[in-house]
């Protein structure tokens, strides 16, 4: 009798089928075509997903090389897109900073620039640094100009112009050393004016006591300019 066994007959293992190379070639062609489109048409296409849908196993050397080249192109396209986005975003911040500079609000302009998240992007680094330097230079130039104005007006004892400079300071420059410098110049000129007025008043009193109206008229004529802007001014 032939011996029997309960073991099932041996089966030949089924190997997984390789990718459809013709389909892969078509996918690569489609991806290549998409990458050739203008940036504005490509921005809404997920090219990374298209690449991920293409297998890497079982490809011919030619198809695998083409897939790798397309992957590099995709990363370059995405990087260009990122650069464009960061440049556009910075342009908006730069416009805002320029408006603040026009208002002489230099510190706030620099703060807005420094708060920009993409400032360390290699594609923006030089442009960002140049913009910050320009704001800082504008501030330095304005400080220099204010100092020159104060010194010139104080030297001329121009009280009216000094007060106009003080009252015309931009809001960002209130309670600053520059405002204090102008206020001090105003006080100094006012003190000199007051001393001058007192001296003229004393001299005028002596002329009146002496009934020297000719001398009084000459005093008024010669001192009129010095009395301008003071309560003792003669109209």
PDB file of C-alpha atoms in Angstrom:
ATOM      1  CA  UNK A   1       0.000   0.000   0.000  1.00  0.00           C
ATOM      2  CA  UNK A   2       1.110   3.511  -0.827  1.00  0.00           C
ATOM      3  CA  UNK A   3       1.720   5.563   2.300  1.00  0.00           C
ATOM      4  CA  UNK A   4      -0.421   8.723   2.640  1.00  0.00           C
ATOM      5  CA  UNK A   5       0.305  12.091   4.233  1.00  0.00           C
ATOM      6  CA  UNK A   6      -1.811  15.033   5.364  1.00  0.00           C
ATOM      7  CA  UNK A   7       0.755  17.652   4.167  1.00  0.00           C
ATOM      8  CA  UNK A   8      -0.415  19.813   1.201  1.00  0.00           C
ATOM      9  CA  UNK A   9       1.582  19.635  -2.008  1.00  0.00           C
ATOM     10  CA  UNK A  10       4.445  22.142  -2.328  1.00  0.00           C
ATOM     11  CA  UNK A  11       3.531  25.428  -4.105  1.00  0.00           C
ATOM     12  CA  UNK A  12       5.754  27.634  -6.197  1.00  0.00           C
ATOM     13  CA  UNK A  13       6.052  31.089  -4.516  1.00  0.00           C
ATOM     14  CA  UNK A  14       4.375  33.919  -6.442  1.00  0.00           C
ATOM     15  CA  UNK A  15       6.752  36.826  -7.025  1.00  0.00           C
ATOM     16  CA  UNK A  16       5.266  40.342  -6.902  1.00  0.00           C
ATOM     17  CA  UNK A  17       4.781  41.855 -10.318  1.00  0.00           C
ATOM     18  CA  UNK A  18       7.119  44.707 -11.241  1.00  0.00           C
ATOM     19  CA  UNK A  19       5.886  48.177 -12.092  1.00  0.00           C
ATOM     20  CA  UNK A  20       4.253  48.911 -15.392  1.00  0.00           C
ATOM     21  CA  UNK A  21       7.215  50.521 -17.094  1.00  0.00           C
ATOM     22  CA  UNK A  22       5.102  52.015 -19.849  1.00  0.00           C
ATOM     23  CA  UNK A  23       2.881  53.658 -17.237  1.00  0.00           C
ATOM     24  CA  UNK A  24       5.922  54.915 -15.331  1.00  0.00           C
ATOM     25  CA  UNK A  25       7.328  56.403 -18.521  1.00  0.00           C
ATOM     26  CA  UNK A  26       4.017  58.194 -19.066  1.00  0.00           C
ATOM     27  CA  UNK A  27       4.004  59.522 -15.503  1.00  0.00           C
ATOM     28  CA  UNK A  28       7.515  60.861 -15.921  1.00  0.00           C
ATOM     29  CA  UNK A  29       6.532  62.522 -19.200  1.00  0.00           C
ATOM     30  CA  UNK A  30       3.488  64.123 -17.571  1.00  0.00           C
ATOM     31  CA  UNK A  31       5.602  65.398 -14.664  1.00  0.00           C
ATOM     32  CA  UNK A  32       8.208  66.755 -17.053  1.00  0.00           C
ATOM     33  CA  UNK A  33       5.452  68.596 -18.928  1.00  0.00           C
ATOM     34  CA  UNK A  34       4.050  70.101 -15.723  1.00  0.00           C
ATOM     35  CA  UNK A  35       7.476  71.326 -14.632  1.00  0.00           C
ATOM     36  CA  UNK A  36       7.812  73.121 -17.962  1.00  0.00           C
ATOM     37  CA  UNK A  37       4.781  75.312 -17.271  1.00  0.00           C
ATOM     38  CA  UNK A  38       5.110  78.957 -16.137  1.00  0.00           C
ATOM     39  CA  UNK A  39       5.387  79.434 -12.391  1.00  0.00           C
ATOM     40  CA  UNK A  40       1.907  80.964 -12.074  1.00  0.00           C
ATOM     41  CA  UNK A  41       0.348  77.841 -13.632  1.00  0.00           C
ATOM     42  CA  UNK A  42       2.504  75.464 -11.634  1.00  0.00           C
ATOM     43  CA  UNK A  43       1.941  76.916  -8.174  1.00  0.00           C
ATOM     44  CA  UNK A  44      -1.296  75.003  -7.555  1.00  0.00           C
ATOM     45  CA  UNK A  45       0.091  71.635  -8.701  1.00  0.00           C
ATOM     46  CA  UNK A  46       1.517  69.245  -6.092  1.00  0.00           C
ATOM     47  CA  UNK A  47       4.532  68.091  -8.082  1.00  0.00           C
ATOM     48  CA  UNK A  48       6.035  66.374  -5.057  1.00  0.00           C
ATOM     49  CA  UNK A  49       2.966  64.103  -4.850  1.00  0.00           C
ATOM     50  CA  UNK A  50       3.222  63.372  -8.571  1.00  0.00           C
ATOM     51  CA  UNK A  51       6.814  62.270  -8.020  1.00  0.00           C
ATOM     52  CA  UNK A  52       5.911  60.211  -4.935  1.00  0.00           C
ATOM     53  CA  UNK A  53       3.349  58.284  -7.003  1.00  0.00           C
ATOM     54  CA  UNK A  54       6.133  57.074  -9.283  1.00  0.00           C
ATOM     55  CA  UNK A  55       7.852  53.955  -7.890  1.00  0.00           C
ATOM     56  CA  UNK A  56      11.605  53.663  -7.440  1.00  0.00           C
ATOM     57  CA  UNK A  57      11.861  49.866  -7.445  1.00  0.00           C
ATOM     58  CA  UNK A  58      11.973  47.787 -10.606  1.00  0.00           C
ATOM     59  CA  UNK A  59      12.764  50.674 -12.947  1.00  0.00           C
ATOM     60  CA  UNK A  60      15.256  50.578 -15.744  1.00  0.00           C
ATOM     61  CA  UNK A  61      18.403  52.610 -15.250  1.00  0.00           C
ATOM     62  CA  UNK A  62      17.100  55.169 -17.778  1.00  0.00           C
ATOM     63  CA  UNK A  63      13.750  55.608 -16.030  1.00  0.00           C
ATOM     64  CA  UNK A  64      15.396  55.779 -12.616  1.00  0.00           C
ATOM     65  CA  UNK A  65      17.821  58.457 -13.818  1.00  0.00           C
ATOM     66  CA  UNK A  66      14.969  60.475 -15.314  1.00  0.00           C
ATOM     67  CA  UNK A  67      13.026  60.185 -12.060  1.00  0.00           C
ATOM     68  CA  UNK A  68      16.033  61.444 -10.104  1.00  0.00           C
ATOM     69  CA  UNK A  69      16.557  64.384 -12.463  1.00  0.00           C
ATOM     70  CA  UNK A  70      12.903  65.370 -12.173  1.00  0.00           C
ATOM     71  CA  UNK A  71      13.181  65.194  -8.391  1.00  0.00           C
ATOM     72  CA  UNK A  72      16.059  67.688  -8.494  1.00  0.00           C
ATOM     73  CA  UNK A  73      14.058  69.976 -10.777  1.00  0.00           C
ATOM     74  CA  UNK A  74      11.111  69.816  -8.402  1.00  0.00           C
ATOM     75  CA  UNK A  75      13.230  70.901  -5.437  1.00  0.00           C
ATOM     76  CA  UNK A  76      14.691  73.747  -7.505  1.00  0.00           C
ATOM     77  CA  UNK A  77      11.207  74.897  -8.524  1.00  0.00           C
ATOM     78  CA  UNK A  78       9.944  74.742  -4.946  1.00  0.00           C
ATOM     79  CA  UNK A  79      12.979  76.679  -3.746  1.00  0.00           C
ATOM     80  CA  UNK A  80      12.383  79.374  -6.364  1.00  0.00           C
ATOM     81  CA  UNK A  81       8.778  79.543  -5.235  1.00  0.00           C
ATOM     82  CA  UNK A  82       9.873  79.941  -1.616  1.00  0.00           C
ATOM     83  CA  UNK A  83      12.319  82.680  -2.599  1.00  0.00           C
ATOM     84  CA  UNK A  84       9.615  84.523  -4.520  1.00  0.00           C
ATOM     85  CA  UNK A  85       7.256  84.271  -1.560  1.00  0.00           C
ATOM     86  CA  UNK A  86       9.794  85.542   0.973  1.00  0.00           C
ATOM     87  CA  UNK A  87      10.813  88.390  -1.343  1.00  0.00           C
ATOM     88  CA  UNK A  88       7.185  89.420  -1.875  1.00  0.00           C
ATOM     89  CA  UNK A  89       6.454  89.253   1.844  1.00  0.00           C
ATOM     90  CA  UNK A  90       9.526  91.341   2.639  1.00  0.00           C
ATOM     91  CA  UNK A  91       8.556  93.928   0.029  1.00  0.00           C
ATOM     92  CA  UNK A  92       5.367  94.554   2.018  1.00  0.00           C
ATOM     93  CA  UNK A  93       7.310  94.957   5.272  1.00  0.00           C
ATOM     94  CA  UNK A  94       9.830  97.169   3.481  1.00  0.00           C
ATOM     95  CA  UNK A  95       7.064  99.471   2.251  1.00  0.00           C
ATOM     96  CA  UNK A  96       5.731  99.766   5.785  1.00  0.00           C
ATOM     97  CA  UNK A  97       9.228 100.544   7.096  1.00  0.00           C
ATOM     98  CA  UNK A  98       9.705 103.220   4.429  1.00  0.00           C
ATOM     99  CA  UNK A  99       6.483 104.924   5.492  1.00  0.00           C
ATOM    100  CA  UNK A 100       7.680 104.938   9.090  1.00  0.00           C
ATOM    101  CA  UNK A 101      10.992 106.429   7.956  1.00  0.00           C
ATOM    102  CA  UNK A 102       9.070 109.186   6.169  1.00  0.00           C
ATOM    103  CA  UNK A 103       7.422 109.883   9.548  1.00  0.00           C
ATOM    104  CA  UNK A 104      10.897 109.904  11.189  1.00  0.00           C
ATOM    105  CA  UNK A 105       9.822 106.890  13.253  1.00  0.00           C
ATOM    106  CA  UNK A 106      13.103 105.084  12.666  1.00  0.00           C
ATOM    107  CA  UNK A 107      13.127 102.855  15.746  1.00  0.00           C
ATOM    108  CA  UNK A 108       9.701 101.392  14.987  1.00  0.00           C
ATOM    109  CA  UNK A 109      10.728 100.890  11.349  1.00  0.00           C
ATOM    110  CA  UNK A 110      13.756  98.876  12.459  1.00  0.00           C
ATOM    111  CA  UNK A 111      11.635  96.867  14.900  1.00  0.00           C
ATOM    112  CA  UNK A 112       9.207  95.922  12.134  1.00  0.00           C
ATOM    113  CA  UNK A 113      12.093  94.817   9.936  1.00  0.00           C
ATOM    114  CA  UNK A 114      13.743  92.771  12.683  1.00  0.00           C
ATOM    115  CA  UNK A 115      10.423  91.018  13.393  1.00  0.00           C
ATOM    116  CA  UNK A 116      10.269  89.667   9.818  1.00  0.00           C
ATOM    117  CA  UNK A 117      10.489  85.878  10.101  1.00  0.00           C
ATOM    118  CA  UNK A 118      12.234  85.346   6.767  1.00  0.00           C
ATOM    119  CA  UNK A 119      15.082  87.768   7.448  1.00  0.00           C
ATOM    120  CA  UNK A 120      17.649  84.936   7.700  1.00  0.00           C
ATOM    121  CA  UNK A 121      16.735  83.372   4.368  1.00  0.00           C
ATOM    122  CA  UNK A 122      19.963  83.273   2.309  1.00  0.00           C
ATOM    123  CA  UNK A 123      18.141  84.784  -0.658  1.00  0.00           C
ATOM    124  CA  UNK A 124      17.093  87.784   1.445  1.00  0.00           C
ATOM    125  CA  UNK A 125      20.052  88.221   3.777  1.00  0.00           C
ATOM    126  CA  UNK A 126      21.886  90.970   1.831  1.00  0.00           C
ATOM    127  CA  UNK A 127      18.727  92.874   0.942  1.00  0.00           C
ATOM    128  CA  UNK A 128      17.561  92.745   4.544  1.00  0.00           C
ATOM    129  CA  UNK A 129      20.903  93.984   5.890  1.00  0.00           C
ATOM    130  CA  UNK A 130      20.993  96.843   3.368  1.00  0.00           C
ATOM    131  CA  UNK A 131      17.465  97.905   4.322  1.00  0.00           C
ATOM    132  CA  UNK A 132      18.258  97.966   8.043  1.00  0.00           C
ATOM    133  CA  UNK A 133      21.452  99.939   7.388  1.00  0.00           C
ATOM    134  CA  UNK A 134      19.479 102.460   5.306  1.00  0.00           C
ATOM    135  CA  UNK A 135      17.022 103.000   8.176  1.00  0.00           C
ATOM    136  CA  UNK A 136      19.866 103.441  10.653  1.00  0.00           C
ATOM    137  CA  UNK A 137      21.618 105.924   8.352  1.00  0.00           C
ATOM    138  CA  UNK A 138      18.403 107.903   7.905  1.00  0.00           C
ATOM    139  CA  UNK A 139      18.073 108.137  11.675  1.00  0.00           C
ATOM    140  CA  UNK A 140      21.695 109.244  12.068  1.00  0.00           C
ATOM    141  CA  UNK A 141      21.253 111.871   9.347  1.00  0.00           C
ATOM    142  CA  UNK A 142      18.112 113.202  11.025  1.00  0.00           C
ATOM    143  CA  UNK A 143      19.846 113.437  14.408  1.00  0.00           C
ATOM    144  CA  UNK A 144      22.715 115.324  12.756  1.00  0.00           C
ATOM    145  CA  UNK A 145      20.296 117.675  11.007  1.00  0.00           C
ATOM    146  CA  UNK A 146      18.402 118.405  14.232  1.00  0.00           C
ATOM    147  CA  UNK A 147      21.636 119.183  16.051  1.00  0.00           C
ATOM    148  CA  UNK A 148      22.785 121.530  13.300  1.00  0.00           C
ATOM    149  CA  UNK A 149      19.429 123.308  13.324  1.00  0.00           C
ATOM    150  CA  UNK A 150      19.463 123.800  17.090  1.00  0.00           C
ATOM    151  CA  UNK A 151      22.999 125.175  17.086  1.00  0.00           C
ATOM    152  CA  UNK A 152      22.355 127.523  14.156  1.00  0.00           C
ATOM    153  CA  UNK A 153      19.078 128.892  15.532  1.00  0.00           C
ATOM    154  CA  UNK A 154      20.486 129.272  19.029  1.00  0.00           C
ATOM    155  CA  UNK A 155      23.483 131.167  17.650  1.00  0.00           C
ATOM    156  CA  UNK A 156      21.058 133.566  15.911  1.00  0.00           C
ATOM    157  CA  UNK A 157      18.895 133.786  19.044  1.00  0.00           C
ATOM    158  CA  UNK A 158      15.953 132.864  16.808  1.00  0.00           C
ATOM    159  CA  UNK A 159      13.407 132.034  19.472  1.00  0.00           C
ATOM    160  CA  UNK A 160      10.467 131.768  17.073  1.00  0.00           C
ATOM    161  CA  UNK A 161      12.237 129.237  14.852  1.00  0.00           C
ATOM    162  CA  UNK A 162      13.478 127.242  17.845  1.00  0.00           C
ATOM    163  CA  UNK A 163       9.950 126.951  19.209  1.00  0.00           C
ATOM    164  CA  UNK A 164       8.677 125.954  15.772  1.00  0.00           C
ATOM    165  CA  UNK A 165      11.359 123.243  15.591  1.00  0.00           C
ATOM    166  CA  UNK A 166      10.386 122.005  19.048  1.00  0.00           C
ATOM    167  CA  UNK A 167       6.654 122.027  18.353  1.00  0.00           C
ATOM    168  CA  UNK A 168       7.136 120.404  14.960  1.00  0.00           C
ATOM    169  CA  UNK A 169       9.030 117.383  16.234  1.00  0.00           C
ATOM    170  CA  UNK A 170       7.472 114.090  15.063  1.00  0.00           C
ATOM    171  CA  UNK A 171       5.665 112.151  17.813  1.00  0.00           C
ATOM    172  CA  UNK A 172       8.397 109.514  17.865  1.00  0.00           C
ATOM    173  CA  UNK A 173      10.909 112.158  18.959  1.00  0.00           C
ATOM    174  CA  UNK A 174       9.042 113.446  21.987  1.00  0.00           C
ATOM    175  CA  UNK A 175      10.801 112.842  25.312  1.00  0.00           C
ATOM    176  CA  UNK A 176      14.114 112.215  23.559  1.00  0.00           C
ATOM    177  CA  UNK A 177      17.525 113.800  24.162  1.00  0.00           C
ATOM    178  CA  UNK A 178      16.988 115.779  20.957  1.00  0.00           C
ATOM    179  CA  UNK A 179      13.764 117.312  22.273  1.00  0.00           C
ATOM    180  CA  UNK A 180      15.526 118.127  25.530  1.00  0.00           C
ATOM    181  CA  UNK A 181      18.348 119.806  23.602  1.00  0.00           C
ATOM    182  CA  UNK A 182      15.866 122.010  21.739  1.00  0.00           C
ATOM    183  CA  UNK A 183      13.981 122.819  24.957  1.00  0.00           C
ATOM    184  CA  UNK A 184      17.235 123.853  26.624  1.00  0.00           C
ATOM    185  CA  UNK A 185      18.127 126.085  23.684  1.00  0.00           C
ATOM    186  CA  UNK A 186      14.670 127.715  23.962  1.00  0.00           C
ATOM    187  CA  UNK A 187      15.143 128.306  27.685  1.00  0.00           C
ATOM    188  CA  UNK A 188      18.630 129.743  27.183  1.00  0.00           C
ATOM    189  CA  UNK A 189      17.486 132.163  24.493  1.00  0.00           C
ATOM    190  CA  UNK A 190      14.463 133.144  26.561  1.00  0.00           C
ATOM    191  CA  UNK A 191      16.731 133.819  29.545  1.00  0.00           C
ATOM    192  CA  UNK A 192      19.014 135.974  27.411  1.00  0.00           C
ATOM    193  CA  UNK A 193      15.980 137.781  25.998  1.00  0.00           C
ATOM    194  CA  UNK A 194      14.622 138.376  29.494  1.00  0.00           C
ATOM    195  CA  UNK A 195      17.941 139.782  30.653  1.00  0.00           C
ATOM    196  CA  UNK A 196      18.082 142.015  27.589  1.00  0.00           C
ATOM    197  CA  UNK A 197      14.499 143.207  28.109  1.00  0.00           C
ATOM    198  CA  UNK A 198      15.225 144.033  31.729  1.00  0.00           C
ATOM    199  CA  UNK A 199      18.291 145.997  30.724  1.00  0.00           C
ATOM    200  CA  UNK A 200      16.332 147.917  28.065  1.00  0.00           C
ATOM    201  CA  UNK A 201      13.491 148.567  30.508  1.00  0.00           C
ATOM    202  CA  UNK A 202      15.937 149.929  33.078  1.00  0.00           C
ATOM    203  CA  UNK A 203      17.527 152.188  30.488  1.00  0.00           C
ATOM    204  CA  UNK A 204      14.126 153.307  29.207  1.00  0.00           C
ATOM    205  CA  UNK A 205      13.072 154.178  32.753  1.00  0.00           C
ATOM    206  CA  UNK A 206      16.106 156.373  33.202  1.00  0.00           C
ATOM    207  CA  UNK A 207      15.380 158.170  29.901  1.00  0.00           C
ATOM    208  CA  UNK A 208      11.768 158.746  30.909  1.00  0.00           C
ATOM    209  CA  UNK A 209      12.776 160.166  34.279  1.00  0.00           C
ATOM    210  CA  UNK A 210      15.116 162.513  32.438  1.00  0.00           C
ATOM    211  CA  UNK A 211      12.358 163.377  29.920  1.00  0.00           C
ATOM    212  CA  UNK A 212      14.762 162.335  27.195  1.00  0.00           C
ATOM    213  CA  UNK A 213      12.158 161.328  24.595  1.00  0.00           C
ATOM    214  CA  UNK A 214      14.636 161.552  21.748  1.00  0.00           C
ATOM    215  CA  UNK A 215      16.889 159.046  23.454  1.00  0.00           C
ATOM    216  CA  UNK A 216      13.884 156.866  24.281  1.00  0.00           C
ATOM    217  CA  UNK A 217      12.812 156.826  20.637  1.00  0.00           C
ATOM    218  CA  UNK A 218      16.320 155.869  19.538  1.00  0.00           C
ATOM    219  CA  UNK A 219      16.400 153.115  22.164  1.00  0.00           C
ATOM    220  CA  UNK A 220      13.129 151.697  20.881  1.00  0.00           C
ATOM    221  CA  UNK A 221      14.361 151.867  17.290  1.00  0.00           C
ATOM    222  CA  UNK A 222      17.645 150.082  17.986  1.00  0.00           C
ATOM    223  CA  UNK A 223      16.217 147.478  20.369  1.00  0.00           C
ATOM    224  CA  UNK A 224      12.990 146.623  18.491  1.00  0.00           C
ATOM    225  CA  UNK A 225      14.434 143.483  16.884  1.00  0.00           C
ATOM    226  CA  UNK A 226      15.791 142.206  20.178  1.00  0.00           C
ATOM    227  CA  UNK A 227      12.383 142.641  21.801  1.00  0.00           C
ATOM    228  CA  UNK A 228      10.429 140.731  19.152  1.00  0.00           C
ATOM    229  CA  UNK A 229       8.464 137.863  20.608  1.00  0.00           C
ATOM    230  CA  UNK A 230       8.585 139.236  24.152  1.00  0.00           C
ATOM    231  CA  UNK A 231       5.882 141.023  26.199  1.00  0.00           C
ATOM    232  CA  UNK A 232       7.970 144.177  26.002  1.00  0.00           C
ATOM    233  CA  UNK A 233       7.916 144.237  22.210  1.00  0.00           C
ATOM    234  CA  UNK A 234       6.897 147.634  20.797  1.00  0.00           C
ATOM    235  CA  UNK A 235       4.464 147.317  17.934  1.00  0.00           C
TER     236      UNK A 235
END
